[in-house]
Amino acid sequence: MVKAANSRGTDPGTPPRTRILVVGGGYVGMYTALRLQKKLRDGEAEVTVVTPEPYMTYQPFLPEAAAGSISPRHVVVPLRRLLHKCRIVIGEARSIDHAKRTATITTLATDEEGAGPTEIEYDELVLAPGSVSRTLPIPGLADYAIGFKTVEEAIGLRNHVIEQMDIASSTRDPAIRDAALTFVFVGGGYAGVEALGELEDMARYAARYYHNVKPEDMKWVLVEASDHILPEVGPELGVYTIRELRRRNIDLRLETRLESCENRVAVLSDGARFPTRTVVWTAGVKPNPVIAACDLPKNERGRLACTAFLTVEGVEHAWSAGDAAAVPDITAQEKGRECAPNAQHAVRQAKVLADNLLAALRGEVLTEYAHKYSGSVASLGFHKGVAHVYGHKLKGYPAWLMHRTYHLSRIPTFNRKMRVLAEWTLSGLFKREIVSLGSLEHPRAEFELAAGGGPKDPPKKNGG
């Protein structure tokens, strides 16, 4: 195991700089590092950000990226450009020994070097690795399903849906055609409803360019274990969303679970069976595995136990917020309630966390995090949406417009805002793109074929 070099100041008369390690480059990690970068005094501290990807993904725009309304590169924010005063390490934290103030990291070069993981020493830890998809031991799920948390998954799903329409258009086998045109989404939260709404809308539009595929030939199924969907927007708008989806002939099954998707057949708890080549899993998230591999206190659900000051409970020099942190909601009337693991809280928590960390370094008073939930917006496709903001309920086009306006104001950097706005403007003036670029996932296949070796079998994905 190799120890990474850490700058502690070279001038004997100068006190060593505080080493701040930020684990995670999502909402909390990026915004915390950005605020520290702006407010740290010269020579006061150095900030290292460890993240698996060199960008932050603005996840609320993933459904629109999947539908082709926004280019994939415009829903991500490059960290090296934004955090130019921080040290960026592209890698993953495998474990953290806070008692020794060390984090074990693997990078893209770890296997090449053959020297094993790297240890990074720190003085202050900001642990914000986010979450990963929470899966269940359902037969066939790992082999055939796809998630919807990353930009790669969103674009892969878009390519896959169009590819299934191509298969259905060209096959003479009715069973293959039916399976290709059946799309099953599991999970009735934001990710599932927005992804289904946008992709169904995109596929409905694309069908006009196929001579033998019509919108009514496609079967879209949404499976939800509870008796409602989109709980964040309230029961009234949840019921409206159910009506809107069913009006579009989407088969919505409440109080139903996916029991198996082996052999490309989705079997539901109500006895229904759907031969399908597409199962999209959006049924919840869980803390990143590094949380379990650290020596910090956790609650019964595996999230870091935190205080309202965004410190880790009972531990000094450790901070956390976002999906991986159980932060008490001091604005709630019910005792013991925690802040919801969503972007609205994460962005605001990052600001308080950075300010409190600076206050701790300077011996100043810390501030509690308190934010009353302002509401939610959700897109259900082009010109369709629901919104419940500050007590006001909107449906249809006004809600869709509010969804776009709100998220345009929230995506980081002026550069990204203008690029997204330009793409929306162009998409309003010109027709949608309906091309599948699935071959991008296997860029060497054509060359391997030309070289005489033949293309290697691609890994099983999306049931394809």
Coordinates of C-alpha atoms in Angstrom, one line a residue:
M1 CA 0.0 0.0 0.0
V2 CA 1.3 3.4 -1.0
K3 CA 0.9 6.6 1.0
A4 CA 0.0 9.7 -1.0
A5 CA 2.1 12.8 -0.5
N6 CA 0.3 15.5 1.6
S7 CA 1.5 19.1 1.7
R8 CA 2.0 20.3 5.3
G9 CA 3.8 23.5 4.5
T10 CA 7.5 23.9 3.6
D11 CA 8.4 27.0 5.5
P12 CA 9.5 26.1 9.1
G13 CA 8.0 29.4 10.4
T14 CA 4.6 28.7 8.8
P15 CA 2.0 26.5 10.5
P16 CA 1.1 23.5 8.4
R17 CA -2.1 23.8 6.3
T18 CA -5.1 21.9 7.3
R19 CA -5.8 18.9 5.0
I20 CA -9.4 18.6 4.1
L21 CA -10.5 15.5 2.4
V22 CA -13.9 15.5 0.5
V23 CA -15.1 12.0 -0.4
G24 CA -17.6 12.3 -3.2
G25 CA -18.1 14.6 -6.2
G26 CA -21.9 14.8 -6.1
Y27 CA -24.1 17.7 -4.9
V28 CA -22.6 17.8 -1.4
G29 CA -19.0 17.1 -2.3
M30 CA -18.9 19.5 -5.2
Y31 CA -20.8 22.4 -3.5
T32 CA -18.8 22.0 -0.3
A33 CA -15.5 22.1 -2.1
L34 CA -16.6 25.0 -4.2
R35 CA -17.6 27.0 -1.1
L36 CA -14.4 26.1 0.7
Q37 CA -12.4 27.1 -2.4
K38 CA -14.1 30.6 -2.4
K39 CA -13.8 31.3 1.4
L40 CA -10.5 29.7 2.5
R41 CA -7.8 32.2 3.2
D42 CA -4.4 31.8 1.5
G43 CA -2.4 29.0 3.1
E44 CA -5.2 28.2 5.5
A45 CA -6.1 24.7 4.1
E46 CA -5.8 22.4 1.1
V47 CA -8.8 20.6 -0.3
T48 CA -8.6 17.1 -1.9
V49 CA -11.7 15.8 -3.6
V50 CA -11.9 12.0 -4.3
T51 CA -14.6 11.1 -6.8
P52 CA -15.2 8.1 -9.1
E53 CA -16.1 10.4 -12.0
P54 CA -14.5 13.7 -13.1
Y55 CA -17.9 15.4 -13.2
M56 CA -21.0 16.0 -11.1
T57 CA -24.2 14.7 -12.6
Y58 CA -27.3 17.0 -12.3
Q59 CA -29.7 14.1 -11.9
P60 CA -33.0 15.9 -12.3
F61 CA -32.1 16.3 -16.0
L62 CA -31.4 12.6 -16.6
P63 CA -35.0 11.9 -17.9
E64 CA -34.7 14.8 -20.4
A65 CA -31.3 13.6 -21.5
A66 CA -32.8 10.1 -22.0
A67 CA -35.6 11.6 -24.1
G68 CA -33.1 13.6 -26.2
S69 CA -34.1 17.1 -25.0
I70 CA -30.7 17.8 -23.6
S71 CA -27.3 16.6 -24.7
P72 CA -25.7 14.2 -22.1
R73 CA -22.5 16.3 -21.8
H74 CA -24.7 19.3 -20.7
V75 CA -26.2 17.5 -17.6
V76 CA -22.7 17.0 -16.1
V77 CA -20.4 19.6 -14.6
P78 CA -16.6 19.1 -15.1
L79 CA -15.0 19.2 -11.6
R80 CA -11.5 20.1 -12.7
R81 CA -12.8 23.3 -14.4
L82 CA -15.0 24.3 -11.5
L83 CA -12.8 23.3 -8.6
H84 CA -9.5 24.7 -10.0
K85 CA -8.0 25.4 -6.6
C86 CA -8.7 21.9 -5.3
R87 CA -6.8 18.7 -5.9
I88 CA -9.0 16.3 -7.8
V89 CA -8.4 12.5 -7.5
I90 CA -10.4 10.3 -9.8
G91 CA -10.8 7.1 -7.7
E92 CA -12.9 5.4 -5.1
A93 CA -12.6 5.4 -1.4
R94 CA -12.6 1.8 -0.3
S95 CA -12.4 2.3 3.5
I96 CA -11.8 5.0 6.0
D97 CA -10.0 4.7 9.3
H98 CA -11.0 8.0 11.0
A99 CA -9.1 7.0 14.2
K100 CA -5.9 7.2 12.2
R101 CA -7.2 10.0 9.8
T102 CA -6.6 7.9 6.7
A103 CA -8.7 6.9 3.7
T104 CA -7.8 4.0 1.5
I105 CA -8.2 4.9 -2.2
T106 CA -8.1 3.0 -5.5
T107 CA -7.5 5.0 -8.7
L108 CA -7.5 4.3 -12.4
A109 CA -3.8 3.6 -12.1
T110 CA -4.0 1.2 -9.2
D111 CA -4.1 -2.0 -11.2
E112 CA -1.5 -0.7 -13.7
E113 CA 1.0 0.1 -10.9
G114 CA 0.5 -3.1 -9.1
A115 CA 1.4 -1.5 -5.8
G116 CA -2.1 -1.8 -4.2
P117 CA -4.4 1.0 -2.9
T118 CA -3.2 4.4 -1.9
E119 CA -3.6 5.9 1.6
I120 CA -4.5 9.6 1.9
E121 CA -4.0 11.3 5.2
Y122 CA -6.3 14.1 6.3
D123 CA -7.2 16.4 9.2
E124 CA -10.8 17.1 8.4
L125 CA -13.1 14.6 6.6
V126 CA -16.2 15.5 4.6
L127 CA -17.8 12.2 3.8
A128 CA -20.4 12.6 1.0
P129 CA -20.2 9.6 -1.3
G130 CA -24.0 9.7 -2.1
S131 CA -26.0 6.6 -2.8
V132 CA -26.3 3.6 -5.1
S133 CA -29.3 1.7 -6.4
R134 CA -31.0 -0.4 -3.7
T135 CA -31.6 -3.8 -5.3
L136 CA -33.4 -6.9 -4.0
P137 CA -32.6 -10.6 -4.5
I138 CA -35.0 -10.9 -7.4
P139 CA -34.2 -13.7 -9.9
G140 CA -32.9 -12.2 -13.1
L141 CA -32.6 -8.7 -11.8
A142 CA -28.8 -8.4 -12.0
D143 CA -28.8 -10.0 -15.4
Y144 CA -31.5 -8.1 -17.2
A145 CA -32.4 -4.9 -15.5
I146 CA -30.9 -1.4 -15.8
G147 CA -30.9 1.4 -13.2
F148 CA -31.5 5.1 -13.7
K149 CA -29.0 7.0 -11.5
T150 CA -26.1 7.9 -13.9
V151 CA -25.9 9.7 -17.3
E152 CA -24.5 6.5 -18.8
E153 CA -27.6 4.5 -17.7
A154 CA -29.9 7.3 -19.0
I155 CA -28.3 7.4 -22.5
G156 CA -27.9 3.6 -22.6
L157 CA -31.7 3.3 -21.9
R158 CA -32.5 5.8 -24.6
N159 CA -30.4 3.9 -27.2
H160 CA -32.0 0.6 -25.9
V161 CA -35.6 1.8 -26.3
I162 CA -35.0 2.9 -29.9
E163 CA -33.1 -0.3 -30.6
Q164 CA -36.1 -2.3 -29.4
M165 CA -38.4 -0.4 -31.8
D166 CA -35.9 -1.2 -34.6
I167 CA -36.1 -4.9 -33.6
A168 CA -39.9 -4.9 -33.5
S169 CA -40.0 -3.2 -36.9
S170 CA -37.7 -5.8 -38.6
T171 CA -38.7 -9.1 -37.0
R172 CA -41.3 -11.5 -38.4
D173 CA -41.7 -13.3 -35.0
P174 CA -44.7 -11.9 -33.1
A175 CA -43.3 -13.0 -29.7
I176 CA -40.0 -11.2 -30.3
R177 CA -42.0 -8.1 -31.4
D178 CA -44.2 -8.1 -28.4
A179 CA -41.3 -8.5 -26.0
A180 CA -39.3 -5.7 -27.7
L181 CA -42.3 -3.3 -27.4
T182 CA -42.9 -4.0 -23.7
F183 CA -41.2 -1.7 -21.2
V184 CA -41.4 -2.4 -17.5
F185 CA -40.4 0.2 -14.9
V186 CA -40.2 -0.7 -11.2
G187 CA -40.6 2.2 -8.7
G188 CA -43.1 5.0 -8.5
G189 CA -40.9 7.7 -7.2
Y190 CA -39.3 10.6 -9.1
A191 CA -36.8 8.5 -11.1
G192 CA -39.3 5.9 -12.2
V193 CA -42.2 8.2 -13.1
E194 CA -40.1 10.9 -14.8
A195 CA -38.0 8.3 -16.8
L196 CA -41.1 6.4 -17.9
G197 CA -43.0 9.7 -18.8
E198 CA -40.2 11.1 -20.9
L199 CA -39.2 7.9 -22.7
E200 CA -42.9 7.0 -23.5
D201 CA -43.3 10.5 -24.9
M202 CA -40.1 10.1 -26.9
A203 CA -41.1 6.6 -28.2
R204 CA -44.6 7.8 -29.1
Y205 CA -43.0 10.6 -31.2
A206 CA -40.4 8.2 -32.8
A207 CA -43.2 5.8 -33.9
R208 CA -44.3 8.2 -36.6
Y209 CA -41.1 7.3 -38.5
Y210 CA -41.7 3.5 -38.4
H211 CA -44.0 2.1 -41.1
N212 CA -45.2 -0.8 -38.9
V213 CA -44.8 0.4 -35.3
K214 CA -47.6 2.5 -33.8
P215 CA -47.8 4.0 -30.3
E216 CA -50.7 1.6 -29.4
D217 CA -48.4 -1.3 -30.2
M218 CA -46.1 -0.5 -27.3
K219 CA -46.9 -1.6 -23.7
W220 CA -45.6 0.6 -20.9
V221 CA -45.9 -0.9 -17.3
L222 CA -45.2 0.9 -14.0
V223 CA -44.9 -1.3 -11.0
E224 CA -45.1 0.3 -7.5
A225 CA -45.2 -1.7 -4.2
S226 CA -47.2 1.0 -2.3
D227 CA -50.7 2.3 -3.0
H228 CA -49.5 5.7 -4.4
I229 CA -46.9 7.3 -6.6
L230 CA -44.9 10.5 -6.3
P231 CA -45.5 11.0 -2.6
E232 CA -43.4 14.2 -2.6
V233 CA -46.0 16.1 -4.6
G234 CA -48.9 15.1 -2.3
P235 CA -51.9 12.8 -2.6
E236 CA -54.0 15.1 -4.9
L237 CA -51.3 15.5 -7.5
G238 CA -50.3 11.8 -7.1
V239 CA -53.9 10.9 -8.1
Y240 CA -53.8 13.3 -11.0
T241 CA -50.5 11.7 -12.2
I242 CA -52.1 8.3 -12.0
R243 CA -55.0 9.5 -14.2
E244 CA -52.6 11.2 -16.6
L245 CA -50.4 8.1 -17.1
R246 CA -53.4 5.8 -17.5
R247 CA -54.9 8.2 -20.0
R248 CA -51.7 7.6 -22.1
N249 CA -52.5 3.8 -21.9
I250 CA -49.7 3.2 -19.4
D251 CA -50.4 0.1 -17.3
L252 CA -50.0 1.3 -13.7
R253 CA -49.9 -1.4 -11.1
L254 CA -50.1 -0.3 -7.5
E255 CA -49.5 -2.5 -4.4
T256 CA -47.6 -4.8 -6.8
R257 CA -44.0 -6.1 -6.7
L258 CA -41.6 -7.6 -9.3
E259 CA -41.0 -11.2 -8.3
S260 CA -38.8 -12.3 -11.2
C261 CA -37.4 -11.2 -14.5
E262 CA -35.6 -14.4 -15.5
N263 CA -35.5 -15.4 -19.1
R264 CA -36.8 -12.0 -20.2
V265 CA -40.2 -12.5 -18.5
A266 CA -41.3 -10.0 -15.8
V267 CA -43.4 -11.8 -13.3
L268 CA -45.4 -9.6 -10.9
S269 CA -46.9 -10.4 -7.5
D270 CA -50.4 -10.0 -8.9
G271 CA -49.8 -12.9 -11.2
A272 CA -49.2 -10.9 -14.4
R273 CA -46.4 -12.0 -16.7
F274 CA -44.8 -9.7 -19.3
P275 CA -42.3 -11.1 -21.8
T276 CA -40.0 -8.1 -22.1
R277 CA -36.5 -7.1 -23.1
T278 CA -36.6 -4.0 -20.9
V279 CA -36.8 -3.8 -17.1
V280 CA -35.8 -0.5 -15.5
W281 CA -35.2 -0.6 -11.7
T282 CA -35.7 2.7 -9.8
A283 CA -37.1 1.2 -6.6
G284 CA -35.0 3.2 -4.1
V285 CA -31.4 3.8 -3.1
K286 CA -29.0 2.9 -0.3
P287 CA -25.8 4.6 1.1
N288 CA -22.6 4.1 -0.9
P289 CA -20.7 0.9 0.3
V290 CA -17.8 3.0 1.7
I291 CA -20.1 4.1 4.6
A292 CA -20.2 0.5 5.8
A293 CA -16.4 0.3 5.4
C294 CA -15.6 3.2 7.8
D295 CA -15.4 3.4 11.6
L296 CA -17.9 6.2 12.0
P297 CA -21.3 5.8 13.8
K298 CA -24.3 4.8 11.6
N299 CA -28.0 4.5 12.2
E300 CA -30.2 1.4 11.7
R301 CA -30.5 2.1 7.9
G302 CA -26.8 2.3 7.4
R303 CA -26.6 6.1 7.0
L304 CA -24.1 8.2 9.0
A305 CA -25.5 9.4 12.3
C306 CA -25.2 13.2 12.1
T307 CA -26.1 16.3 14.1
A308 CA -27.9 19.4 12.9
F309 CA -24.5 21.0 12.6
L310 CA -23.7 18.4 10.0
T311 CA -21.0 16.9 12.1
V312 CA -20.9 13.1 12.6
E313 CA -22.4 12.3 15.9
G314 CA -19.9 11.9 18.8
V315 CA -16.9 12.3 16.5
E316 CA -14.5 15.2 16.0
H317 CA -13.2 16.4 12.6
A318 CA -15.8 14.4 10.6
W319 CA -18.6 16.0 8.6
S320 CA -21.4 14.6 6.3
A321 CA -24.6 15.5 4.5
G322 CA -26.7 14.3 1.6
D323 CA -27.9 10.8 0.7
A324 CA -25.4 9.0 3.0
A325 CA -26.2 11.1 6.1
A326 CA -29.0 10.9 8.6
V327 CA -29.4 14.6 9.3
P328 CA -32.2 15.6 11.9
D329 CA -34.9 17.9 10.5
I330 CA -35.2 20.5 13.2
T331 CA -38.0 22.2 11.3
A332 CA -40.3 19.2 11.5
Q333 CA -43.0 18.9 14.2
E334 CA -42.5 15.2 14.7
K335 CA -39.6 14.3 16.9
G336 CA -36.8 12.3 15.4
R337 CA -37.6 13.1 11.8
E338 CA -34.7 13.2 9.3
C339 CA -34.1 15.4 6.2
A340 CA -35.2 13.6 3.0
P341 CA -32.2 12.4 0.9
N342 CA -32.9 14.7 -2.1
A343 CA -31.1 17.4 -4.0
Q344 CA -33.0 20.2 -2.4
H345 CA -31.6 19.4 1.0
A346 CA -28.2 18.3 -0.3
V347 CA -27.3 21.7 -2.0
R348 CA -28.4 23.7 1.1
Q349 CA -26.6 21.3 3.5
A350 CA -23.4 21.7 1.6
K351 CA -23.4 25.5 2.2
V352 CA -23.9 25.1 5.9
L353 CA -21.4 22.3 6.1
A354 CA -18.7 24.3 4.4
D355 CA -19.4 27.3 6.6
N356 CA -19.4 25.2 9.8
L357 CA -16.1 23.6 8.8
L358 CA -14.5 27.0 8.3
A359 CA -16.0 28.2 11.6
A360 CA -14.5 25.1 13.4
L361 CA -11.1 25.8 11.9
R362 CA -11.3 29.4 13.1
G363 CA -12.7 28.8 16.5
E364 CA -16.1 30.4 15.6
V365 CA -19.7 29.4 16.4
L366 CA -21.3 26.7 14.3
T367 CA -24.8 27.0 12.8
E368 CA -27.6 24.4 12.7
Y369 CA -29.0 23.3 9.4
A370 CA -32.7 24.2 9.1
H371 CA -34.6 24.3 5.9
K372 CA -38.4 23.9 5.5
Y373 CA -39.2 21.8 2.5
S374 CA -40.3 24.2 -0.3
G375 CA -42.1 21.7 -2.5
S376 CA -41.5 19.5 -5.5
V377 CA -41.7 19.5 -9.3
A378 CA -41.9 16.6 -11.7
S379 CA -41.9 16.2 -15.5
L380 CA -44.2 13.6 -17.1
G381 CA -43.1 14.2 -20.7
F382 CA -43.0 17.1 -23.1
H383 CA -45.4 19.9 -21.9
K384 CA -46.6 17.6 -19.1
G385 CA -45.9 17.9 -15.4
V386 CA -47.0 18.3 -11.8
A387 CA -45.7 20.8 -9.2
H388 CA -46.5 21.5 -5.5
V389 CA -44.4 24.5 -4.5
Y390 CA -45.0 26.7 -1.4
G391 CA -48.6 25.3 -1.1
H392 CA -49.4 26.0 -4.8
K393 CA -50.5 23.0 -6.9
L394 CA -49.9 23.1 -10.7
K395 CA -50.6 20.6 -13.4
G396 CA -49.9 20.1 -17.1
Y397 CA -48.0 22.8 -19.0
P398 CA -47.6 25.4 -16.1
A399 CA -46.1 22.6 -13.9
W400 CA -43.8 21.5 -16.8
L401 CA -42.6 25.1 -17.3
M402 CA -42.0 25.5 -13.6
H403 CA -40.0 22.2 -13.6
R404 CA -37.8 23.5 -16.3
T405 CA -37.4 27.0 -14.8
Y406 CA -36.6 25.7 -11.4
H407 CA -33.9 23.2 -12.5
L408 CA -32.4 25.7 -15.0
S409 CA -31.8 28.0 -12.1
R410 CA -30.3 25.2 -10.0
I411 CA -27.9 23.6 -12.4
P412 CA -24.4 24.8 -11.6
T413 CA -22.4 27.3 -13.7
F414 CA -23.6 30.0 -16.1
N415 CA -22.0 27.9 -18.9
R416 CA -24.3 24.9 -18.3
K417 CA -27.4 27.1 -17.9
M418 CA -26.8 28.7 -21.3
R419 CA -26.1 25.4 -23.0
V420 CA -29.2 23.8 -21.6
L421 CA -31.3 26.9 -22.5
A422 CA -30.0 26.8 -26.1
E423 CA -30.8 23.2 -26.5
W424 CA -34.3 23.7 -25.2
T425 CA -34.7 26.6 -27.7
L426 CA -33.5 24.5 -30.6
S427 CA -35.7 21.5 -29.6
G428 CA -38.7 23.8 -29.8
L429 CA -37.7 24.9 -33.3
F430 CA -36.7 21.6 -34.8
K431 CA -37.8 18.0 -34.7
R432 CA -36.5 15.5 -32.1
E433 CA -33.5 13.3 -32.9
I434 CA -34.6 9.6 -32.8
V435 CA -31.3 7.9 -33.6
S436 CA -29.9 5.1 -31.5
L437 CA -26.1 5.3 -30.9
G438 CA -25.9 2.0 -29.0
S439 CA -22.7 1.1 -30.9
L440 CA -20.9 3.8 -28.9
E441 CA -21.0 1.3 -26.0
H442 CA -18.7 -1.0 -28.0
P443 CA -16.5 1.3 -30.1
R444 CA -13.9 -1.4 -31.0
A445 CA -16.4 -3.9 -32.5
E446 CA -16.1 -2.6 -36.1
F447 CA -12.3 -2.6 -36.0
E448 CA -12.2 -6.1 -34.4
L449 CA -14.3 -7.3 -37.3
A450 CA -12.2 -5.6 -39.9
A451 CA -9.0 -7.0 -38.3
G452 CA -10.3 -10.5 -38.8
G453 CA -10.8 -11.5 -35.2
G454 CA -14.6 -10.9 -35.2
P455 CA -16.3 -8.7 -32.6
K456 CA -16.2 -10.0 -29.0
D457 CA -19.5 -10.7 -27.4
P458 CA -20.7 -7.6 -25.5
P459 CA -21.7 -8.0 -21.9
K460 CA -25.4 -8.8 -21.2
K461 CA -27.2 -5.5 -20.7
N462 CA -30.8 -4.3 -20.6
G463 CA -32.0 -7.8 -21.4
G464 CA -30.4 -7.4 -24.9

